[in-house]
Structures are given as structure tokens and as C-alpha cells.
């Protein structure tokens, strides 16, 4: 099945996967299916949808951000590892932190990382609102990613404090991308961001267009942000 993924990744995003990497994607899919039978990790279960909606969709990030050697990347609210883990499999020379608030998902991710022998990955069991104040996390990342975690006005409060100046944040969004960017204008400005662009992603057999909202980090985030856990979503900056 992942040989199809290899062709799609090459055709759509110019990503060349080796047979070893294809094998790692197959292993990842098998462990996901096995764990998902007893742990609620993903609603997407059929093999082809996992390839396209999880793996290929995650790899679309490479369209927006060059995956250069040594790049430091964090995936906020990664769940079962999307988009961070497929990016690390495809680009093993980057450093990926998988941030997730739910312990059982961290246990799954640690297991996948060990089974696949991925050396560039670490997991962080925390909320984004806490991680944004940790000295070894705050303002240390070149790229900060999130898919399906929160609306953009709250999401940028999770993401921007983690990015270093000169780095960027990428939020994976559906049809509401432009509207969310409008709503998040004040939050982006306040937190030291500058809207860059919205990229369009089309996936084979998927009708709805996916969007990559790219926000550059151009100034320090004020020290009082992120606010306490729960506050960004309850009272988004508007
Ligand atoms: N990004 C994954 C994906 O696209 O498949 C998971 C999406 S899932 C809908 C949202 C995930 O974000 C959940 O696993 C949840 O525990 C995590 N999450 C939500 N708010 C969070 C926060 N403030 N800090 C850390 N993780 C959070």
C-alpha cells in the first residue's frame, strides 16, 4: 500500500521515499491499526484513508517549508503523530518534538518511535499553554505546526510563543482558513507574528481543499502569553 504513497509523495510534493522509509510507513500504519482497536487514536481507519488523509496530508507541509538538515520542528496537539511523525520518517535529518496533552497518545507515540527506530523524535506530555513557558521550549523552534487543534485566534497563542524569531508557524486548515486568518489578525500581531500566506493542498480522491496558513514569527511574544490552560480557547484574543 505504501508504494502508492511513495508515488503520490513524489508526484505531488517531490518527496523521494526509500524502500526503508516506505517500510516505516507500513509499520506505522500497522501499529496505528493495532492500537486503535483498544485506544481511541483516530476516526480514520481504512488503510487507504490513513495513507492519504494522515500520511500524505502530513507530508504536504514540505510544500510550504523546506525540511533542511537540523531543522527544529514541534507539532502541537499531535494526537497519533500528525503531521510531525510522517515528516520525520520522510526527512530523518530534522528534529521533531511531538507535543500532546493526552497520556495514552504519548504512550502510543513513544512505542512507534521505538519500533521504527526514529532517532530525531522526542515526545512532550504537556499542554501547549505550559510548553510555551518552558525555557527549553519557548522561542526555540524553526517551525511550529498544528492540525485540527483549535481555531486560529486561540491556536496562534499556542504556536507563536514556541517559534524563534525568523521561524514560522503553519496551521493546517480546511475551508475556513481565510475567515480564521481575519479573526486572528489581532492575536497574530500581539503575539509577534506576521501573516505570510495561505497555501493550497489538493489530495488525491479528497474533495475538500486543505489549506496551510503560514504565519512568520517576527517579534518576541509578550511574557504573559500563552495564558493559563484553557484560557486561549475560552477567551481568544480578538
Ligand atoms: N493533530 C492530530 C491530527 O490532526 O490527527 C490530532 C488532532 S486531535 C483532533 C487534537 C489533539 O490535540 C488531541 O490529541 C488533543 O489531546 C490535543 N490538544 C488539544 N488541545 C491541546 C493543548 N492545549 N495542548 C496540547 N495538546 C492539545
mmCIF file of C-alpha atoms and ligand atoms in Angstrom:
data_model
loop_
_atom_site.group_PDB
_atom_site.id
_atom_site.type_symbol
_atom_site.label_atom_id
_atom_site.label_comp_id
_atom_site.label_asym_id
_atom_site.label_seq_id
_atom_site.Cartn_x
_atom_site.Cartn_y
_atom_site.Cartn_z
ATOM 1 C CA UNK A 1 0.000 0.000 0.000
ATOM 2 C CA UNK A 2 2.756 2.474 0.893
ATOM 3 C CA UNK A 3 4.276 2.069 -2.569
ATOM 4 C CA UNK A 4 1.259 4.136 -3.696
ATOM 5 C CA UNK A 5 2.157 6.656 -1.005
ATOM 6 C CA UNK A 6 5.708 6.812 -2.359
ATOM 7 C CA UNK A 7 4.417 7.612 -5.851
ATOM 8 C CA UNK A 8 1.952 10.216 -4.575
ATOM 9 C CA UNK A 9 4.573 11.867 -2.345
ATOM 10 C CA UNK A 10 6.961 12.056 -5.306
ATOM 11 C CA UNK A 11 4.347 13.279 -7.815
ATOM 12 C CA UNK A 12 2.658 15.845 -5.570
ATOM 13 C CA UNK A 13 5.418 17.110 -3.310
ATOM 14 C CA UNK A 14 8.672 15.972 -4.935
ATOM 15 C CA UNK A 15 9.498 13.788 -1.922
ATOM 16 C CA UNK A 16 11.556 10.670 -2.742
ATOM 17 C CA UNK A 17 10.964 7.866 -0.227
ATOM 18 C CA UNK A 18 13.415 4.954 0.009
ATOM 19 C CA UNK A 19 12.170 1.356 0.391
ATOM 20 C CA UNK A 20 13.222 1.584 4.062
ATOM 21 C CA UNK A 21 11.057 4.676 4.598
ATOM 22 C CA UNK A 22 8.133 3.012 2.804
ATOM 23 C CA UNK A 23 8.589 0.102 5.229
ATOM 24 C CA UNK A 24 8.464 2.515 8.182
ATOM 25 C CA UNK A 25 5.160 3.977 6.931
ATOM 26 C CA UNK A 26 3.757 0.428 6.650
ATOM 27 C CA UNK A 27 4.900 -0.346 10.203
ATOM 28 C CA UNK A 28 3.384 2.906 11.487
ATOM 29 C CA UNK A 29 0.037 2.094 9.795
ATOM 30 C CA UNK A 30 0.061 -1.423 11.270
ATOM 31 C CA UNK A 31 0.767 -0.189 14.834
ATOM 32 C CA UNK A 32 -1.890 2.528 14.453
ATOM 33 C CA UNK A 33 -4.498 -0.071 13.420
ATOM 34 C CA UNK A 34 -3.481 -2.399 16.259
ATOM 35 C CA UNK A 35 -3.621 0.283 18.984
ATOM 36 C CA UNK A 36 -6.728 1.931 17.566
ATOM 37 C CA UNK A 37 -8.642 -1.285 18.249
ATOM 38 C CA UNK A 38 -8.372 -0.591 22.015
ATOM 39 C CA UNK A 39 -7.303 3.073 22.291
ATOM 40 C CA UNK A 40 -9.177 5.908 20.660
ATOM 41 C CA UNK A 41 -6.469 7.428 18.453
ATOM 42 C CA UNK A 42 -8.106 8.231 15.120
ATOM 43 C CA UNK A 43 -11.513 8.063 13.445
ATOM 44 C CA UNK A 44 -9.788 7.381 10.118
ATOM 45 C CA UNK A 45 -9.272 3.638 9.978
ATOM 46 C CA UNK A 46 -9.387 2.276 6.428
ATOM 47 C CA UNK A 47 -5.898 1.715 5.038
ATOM 48 C CA UNK A 48 -6.201 3.996 2.020
ATOM 49 C CA UNK A 49 -7.545 6.924 4.035
ATOM 50 C CA UNK A 50 -4.693 6.564 6.526
ATOM 51 C CA UNK A 51 -2.252 6.816 3.584
ATOM 52 C CA UNK A 52 -3.886 9.878 2.059
ATOM 53 C CA UNK A 53 -5.569 11.782 4.900
ATOM 54 C CA UNK A 54 -2.884 11.151 7.516
ATOM 55 C CA UNK A 55 0.435 10.381 5.789
ATOM 56 C CA UNK A 56 0.193 12.322 2.518
ATOM 57 C CA UNK A 57 -1.638 15.252 4.134
ATOM 58 C CA UNK A 58 1.143 15.484 6.752
ATOM 59 C CA UNK A 59 3.815 15.470 4.023
ATOM 60 C CA UNK A 60 2.120 18.458 2.337
ATOM 61 C CA UNK A 61 3.889 20.655 4.903
ATOM 62 C CA UNK A 62 7.090 20.176 2.877
ATOM 63 C CA UNK A 63 5.391 22.206 0.149
ATOM 64 C CA UNK A 64 5.365 25.246 2.456
ATOM 65 C CA UNK A 65 8.576 24.822 4.464
ATOM 66 C CA UNK A 66 11.898 23.403 3.233
ATOM 67 C CA UNK A 67 12.886 20.486 5.521
ATOM 68 C CA UNK A 68 16.544 21.471 5.895
ATOM 69 C CA UNK A 69 19.091 19.432 7.890
ATOM 70 C CA UNK A 70 18.925 20.146 11.624
ATOM 71 C CA UNK A 71 15.593 21.976 11.375
ATOM 72 C CA UNK A 72 13.895 22.083 14.795
ATOM 73 C CA UNK A 73 10.167 21.410 14.466
ATOM 74 C CA UNK A 74 7.350 20.961 17.001
ATOM 75 C CA UNK A 75 3.911 19.501 16.305
ATOM 76 C CA UNK A 76 1.386 20.901 18.811
ATOM 77 C CA UNK A 77 -1.539 18.595 19.694
ATOM 78 C CA UNK A 78 -0.055 15.847 17.548
ATOM 79 C CA UNK A 79 -2.572 13.140 18.573
ATOM 80 C CA UNK A 80 -1.413 9.940 16.885
ATOM 81 C CA UNK A 81 1.552 11.830 15.367
ATOM 82 C CA UNK A 82 0.102 14.014 12.600
ATOM 83 C CA UNK A 83 1.714 15.833 10.913
ATOM 84 C CA UNK A 84 5.033 15.513 12.824
ATOM 85 C CA UNK A 85 5.796 11.806 12.588
ATOM 86 C CA UNK A 86 5.321 11.309 8.811
ATOM 87 C CA UNK A 87 7.556 14.368 8.289
ATOM 88 C CA UNK A 88 10.289 12.796 10.426
ATOM 89 C CA UNK A 89 10.024 9.468 8.568
ATOM 90 C CA UNK A 90 10.368 11.289 5.230
ATOM 91 C CA UNK A 91 13.056 13.721 6.475
ATOM 92 C CA UNK A 92 15.110 11.851 9.109
ATOM 93 C CA UNK A 93 17.687 14.663 9.350
ATOM 94 C CA UNK A 94 15.240 17.050 11.126
ATOM 95 C CA UNK A 95 14.485 17.199 14.879
ATOM 96 C CA UNK A 96 10.813 16.729 15.805
ATOM 97 C CA UNK A 97 9.072 17.295 19.141
ATOM 98 C CA UNK A 98 5.602 15.756 19.421
ATOM 99 C CA UNK A 99 3.585 17.745 21.964
ATOM 100 C CA UNK A 100 0.402 16.160 23.255
ATOM 101 C CA UNK A 101 -1.773 16.651 26.349
ATOM 102 C CA UNK A 102 -3.188 13.094 26.494
ATOM 103 C CA UNK A 103 -1.006 10.462 28.180
ATOM 104 C CA UNK A 104 -2.250 7.439 26.238
ATOM 105 C CA UNK A 105 -1.379 9.157 22.947
ATOM 106 C CA UNK A 106 2.124 9.871 24.268
ATOM 107 C CA UNK A 107 2.449 6.156 25.150
ATOM 108 C CA UNK A 108 1.447 5.277 21.571
ATOM 109 C CA UNK A 109 3.931 7.766 20.094
ATOM 110 C CA UNK A 110 6.798 6.510 22.299
ATOM 111 C CA UNK A 111 6.020 2.976 21.133
ATOM 112 C CA UNK A 112 6.015 3.940 17.420
ATOM 113 C CA UNK A 113 9.254 5.899 17.794
ATOM 114 C CA UNK A 114 10.965 2.911 19.452
ATOM 115 C CA UNK A 115 9.617 0.344 16.962
ATOM 116 C CA UNK A 116 10.600 2.411 13.919
ATOM 117 C CA UNK A 117 13.985 3.353 15.413
ATOM 118 C CA UNK A 118 13.434 7.086 14.855
ATOM 119 C CA UNK A 119 16.314 8.964 16.461
ATOM 120 C CA UNK A 120 15.197 12.517 15.700
ATOM 121 C CA UNK A 121 11.942 12.392 17.689
ATOM 122 C CA UNK A 122 11.046 13.301 21.249
ATOM 123 C CA UNK A 123 7.654 13.437 22.908
ATOM 124 C CA UNK A 124 6.454 16.079 25.356
ATOM 125 C CA UNK A 125 3.473 15.287 27.551
ATOM 126 C CA UNK A 126 2.116 18.768 28.313
ATOM 127 C CA UNK A 127 -0.410 21.330 27.285
ATOM 128 C CA UNK A 128 0.712 23.923 24.763
ATOM 129 C CA UNK A 129 -0.074 26.654 27.300
ATOM 130 C CA UNK A 130 2.538 25.083 29.649
ATOM 131 C CA UNK A 131 5.118 24.259 26.981
ATOM 132 C CA UNK A 132 5.090 27.886 25.834
ATOM 133 C CA UNK A 133 6.637 28.881 29.179
ATOM 134 C CA UNK A 134 9.255 26.097 29.435
ATOM 135 C CA UNK A 135 12.738 27.623 28.980
ATOM 136 C CA UNK A 136 13.901 24.741 26.775
ATOM 137 C CA UNK A 137 10.809 25.080 24.537
ATOM 138 C CA UNK A 138 9.844 28.747 24.347
ATOM 139 C CA UNK A 139 11.129 30.564 21.252
ATOM 140 C CA UNK A 140 13.360 27.616 20.295
ATOM 141 C CA UNK A 141 11.673 26.196 17.166
ATOM 142 C CA UNK A 142 12.239 26.964 13.482
ATOM 143 C CA UNK A 143 8.822 25.541 12.576
ATOM 144 C CA UNK A 144 5.712 25.130 14.751
ATOM 145 C CA UNK A 145 2.884 23.024 13.301
ATOM 146 C CA UNK A 146 -0.659 22.059 14.222
ATOM 147 C CA UNK A 147 -3.512 20.216 12.563
ATOM 148 C CA UNK A 148 -7.073 20.099 13.914
ATOM 149 C CA UNK A 149 -6.320 21.534 17.362
ATOM 150 C CA UNK A 150 -8.144 24.877 17.742
ATOM 151 C CA UNK A 151 -9.468 27.856 15.781
ATOM 152 C CA UNK A 152 -6.695 30.191 14.691
ATOM 153 C CA UNK A 153 -7.256 33.033 17.233
ATOM 154 C CA UNK A 154 -6.583 30.531 20.075
ATOM 155 C CA UNK A 155 -4.142 28.405 18.091
ATOM 156 C CA UNK A 156 -1.655 31.209 17.468
ATOM 157 C CA UNK A 157 -1.459 31.694 21.243
ATOM 158 C CA UNK A 158 -0.295 28.058 21.466
ATOM 159 C CA UNK A 159 2.060 28.246 18.491
ATOM 160 C CA UNK A 160 3.751 31.653 18.269
ATOM 161 C CA UNK A 161 5.466 31.632 21.722
ATOM 162 C CA UNK A 162 7.232 28.378 20.719
ATOM 163 C CA UNK A 163 8.685 29.787 17.468
ATOM 164 C CA UNK A 164 12.022 31.571 17.348
ATOM 165 C CA UNK A 165 12.221 34.941 15.619
ATOM 166 C CA UNK A 166 12.873 34.187 11.947
ATOM 167 C CA UNK A 167 10.919 30.930 12.258
ATOM 168 C CA UNK A 168 7.323 30.284 11.301
ATOM 169 C CA UNK A 169 4.068 28.612 12.293
ATOM 170 C CA UNK A 170 1.944 26.515 9.934
ATOM 171 C CA UNK A 171 -1.681 25.749 10.775
ATOM 172 C CA UNK A 172 -3.356 23.066 8.662
ATOM 173 C CA UNK A 173 -6.910 24.219 7.965
ATOM 174 C CA UNK A 174 -9.918 23.377 5.839
ATOM 175 C CA UNK A 175 -12.339 25.697 4.072
ATOM 176 C CA UNK A 176 -12.422 28.231 6.955
ATOM 177 C CA UNK A 177 -8.756 29.239 6.589
ATOM 178 C CA UNK A 178 -9.257 32.776 5.247
ATOM 179 C CA UNK A 179 -12.034 33.567 7.724
ATOM 180 C CA UNK A 180 -9.898 32.304 10.631
ATOM 181 C CA UNK A 181 -6.957 34.440 9.474
ATOM 182 C CA UNK A 182 -9.215 37.516 9.546
ATOM 183 C CA UNK A 183 -10.441 36.642 13.044
ATOM 184 C CA UNK A 184 -6.883 36.043 14.274
ATOM 185 C CA UNK A 185 -5.393 39.304 12.943
ATOM 186 C CA UNK A 186 -5.109 40.962 16.366
ATOM 187 C CA UNK A 187 -3.798 37.825 18.105
ATOM 188 C CA UNK A 188 -1.127 37.326 15.419
ATOM 189 C CA UNK A 189 0.045 40.916 15.785
ATOM 190 C CA UNK A 190 0.016 40.895 19.596
ATOM 191 C CA UNK A 191 1.986 37.628 19.805
ATOM 192 C CA UNK A 192 4.806 38.754 17.478
ATOM 193 C CA UNK A 193 3.561 37.137 14.281
ATOM 194 C CA UNK A 194 3.033 38.370 10.739
ATOM 195 C CA UNK A 195 0.658 36.646 8.346
ATOM 196 C CA UNK A 196 2.621 35.349 5.365
ATOM 197 C CA UNK A 197 0.238 33.417 3.093
ATOM 198 C CA UNK A 198 -2.300 30.627 2.687
ATOM 199 C CA UNK A 199 -1.077 27.642 0.669
ATOM 200 C CA UNK A 200 -3.483 25.282 -1.071
ATOM 201 C CA UNK A 201 -3.166 21.481 -0.821
ATOM 202 C CA UNK A 202 -5.088 19.074 -3.017
ATOM 203 C CA UNK A 203 -5.049 15.396 -2.135
ATOM 204 C CA UNK A 204 -5.981 12.513 -4.450
ATOM 205 C CA UNK A 205 -9.616 11.488 -4.039
ATOM 206 C CA UNK A 206 -10.272 14.157 -1.384
ATOM 207 C CA UNK A 207 -12.906 16.688 -2.408
ATOM 208 C CA UNK A 208 -12.347 19.406 0.154
ATOM 209 C CA UNK A 209 -9.281 21.580 -0.360
ATOM 210 C CA UNK A 210 -6.824 21.767 2.519
ATOM 211 C CA UNK A 211 -5.025 24.980 3.393
ATOM 212 C CA UNK A 212 -1.731 25.774 5.058
ATOM 213 C CA UNK A 213 -1.873 29.054 6.970
ATOM 214 C CA UNK A 214 1.686 30.331 7.307
ATOM 215 C CA UNK A 215 2.499 32.939 9.957
ATOM 216 C CA UNK A 216 6.052 34.231 10.386
ATOM 217 C CA UNK A 217 7.499 34.970 13.824
ATOM 218 C CA UNK A 218 8.909 38.490 13.607
ATOM 219 C CA UNK A 219 8.969 39.752 17.236
ATOM 220 C CA UNK A 220 9.032 38.360 20.793
ATOM 221 C CA UNK A 221 5.738 37.106 22.225
ATOM 222 C CA UNK A 222 4.848 39.043 25.427
ATOM 223 C CA UNK A 223 5.900 37.085 28.529
ATOM 224 C CA UNK A 224 2.314 36.770 29.791
ATOM 225 C CA UNK A 225 1.396 34.553 26.788
ATOM 226 C CA UNK A 226 0.278 31.837 26.486
ATOM 227 C CA UNK A 227 -2.253 32.444 29.257
ATOM 228 C CA UNK A 228 -3.355 29.691 31.682
ATOM 229 C CA UNK A 229 -4.518 26.318 30.295
ATOM 230 C CA UNK A 230 -7.982 26.661 28.802
ATOM 231 C CA UNK A 231 -7.981 30.467 28.614
ATOM 232 C CA UNK A 232 -6.877 30.782 24.937
ATOM 233 C CA UNK A 233 -9.890 28.771 23.725
ATOM 234 C CA UNK A 234 -12.322 30.161 26.315
ATOM 235 C CA UNK A 235 -11.344 33.790 25.778
ATOM 236 C CA UNK A 236 -9.491 34.030 22.447
ATOM 237 C CA UNK A 237 -7.700 37.303 21.739
ATOM 238 C CA UNK A 238 -9.953 39.264 19.375
HETATM 239 N N1 LIG B 1 -3.020 16.739 15.098
HETATM 240 C C1 LIG B 1 -3.622 15.427 15.138
HETATM 241 C C2 LIG B 1 -4.291 15.109 13.818
HETATM 242 O O1 LIG B 1 -4.517 16.016 13.021
HETATM 243 O O2 LIG B 1 -4.608 13.934 13.576
HETATM 244 C C3 LIG B 1 -4.624 15.295 16.301
HETATM 245 C C4 LIG B 1 -5.839 16.148 16.179
HETATM 246 S S1 LIG B 1 -6.949 15.914 17.529
HETATM 247 C C5 LIG B 1 -8.441 16.469 16.858
HETATM 248 C C6 LIG B 1 -6.464 17.251 18.626
HETATM 249 C C7 LIG B 1 -5.343 16.849 19.560
HETATM 250 O O3 LIG B 1 -4.817 17.993 20.188
HETATM 251 C C8 LIG B 1 -5.817 15.903 20.671
HETATM 252 O O4 LIG B 1 -4.967 14.779 20.726
HETATM 253 C C9 LIG B 1 -5.715 16.747 21.930
HETATM 254 O O5 LIG B 1 -5.382 15.974 23.071
HETATM 255 C C10 LIG B 1 -4.614 17.741 21.558
HETATM 256 N N2 LIG B 1 -4.721 19.038 22.241
HETATM 257 C C11 LIG B 1 -5.799 19.862 22.264
HETATM 258 N N3 LIG B 1 -5.524 20.975 22.963
HETATM 259 C C12 LIG B 1 -4.237 20.853 23.375
HETATM 260 C C13 LIG B 1 -3.365 21.699 24.153
HETATM 261 N N4 LIG B 1 -3.798 22.861 24.616
HETATM 262 N N5 LIG B 1 -2.110 21.269 24.372
HETATM 263 C C14 LIG B 1 -1.681 20.074 23.895
HETATM 264 N N6 LIG B 1 -2.448 19.228 23.166
HETATM 265 C C15 LIG B 1 -3.713 19.625 22.914
#
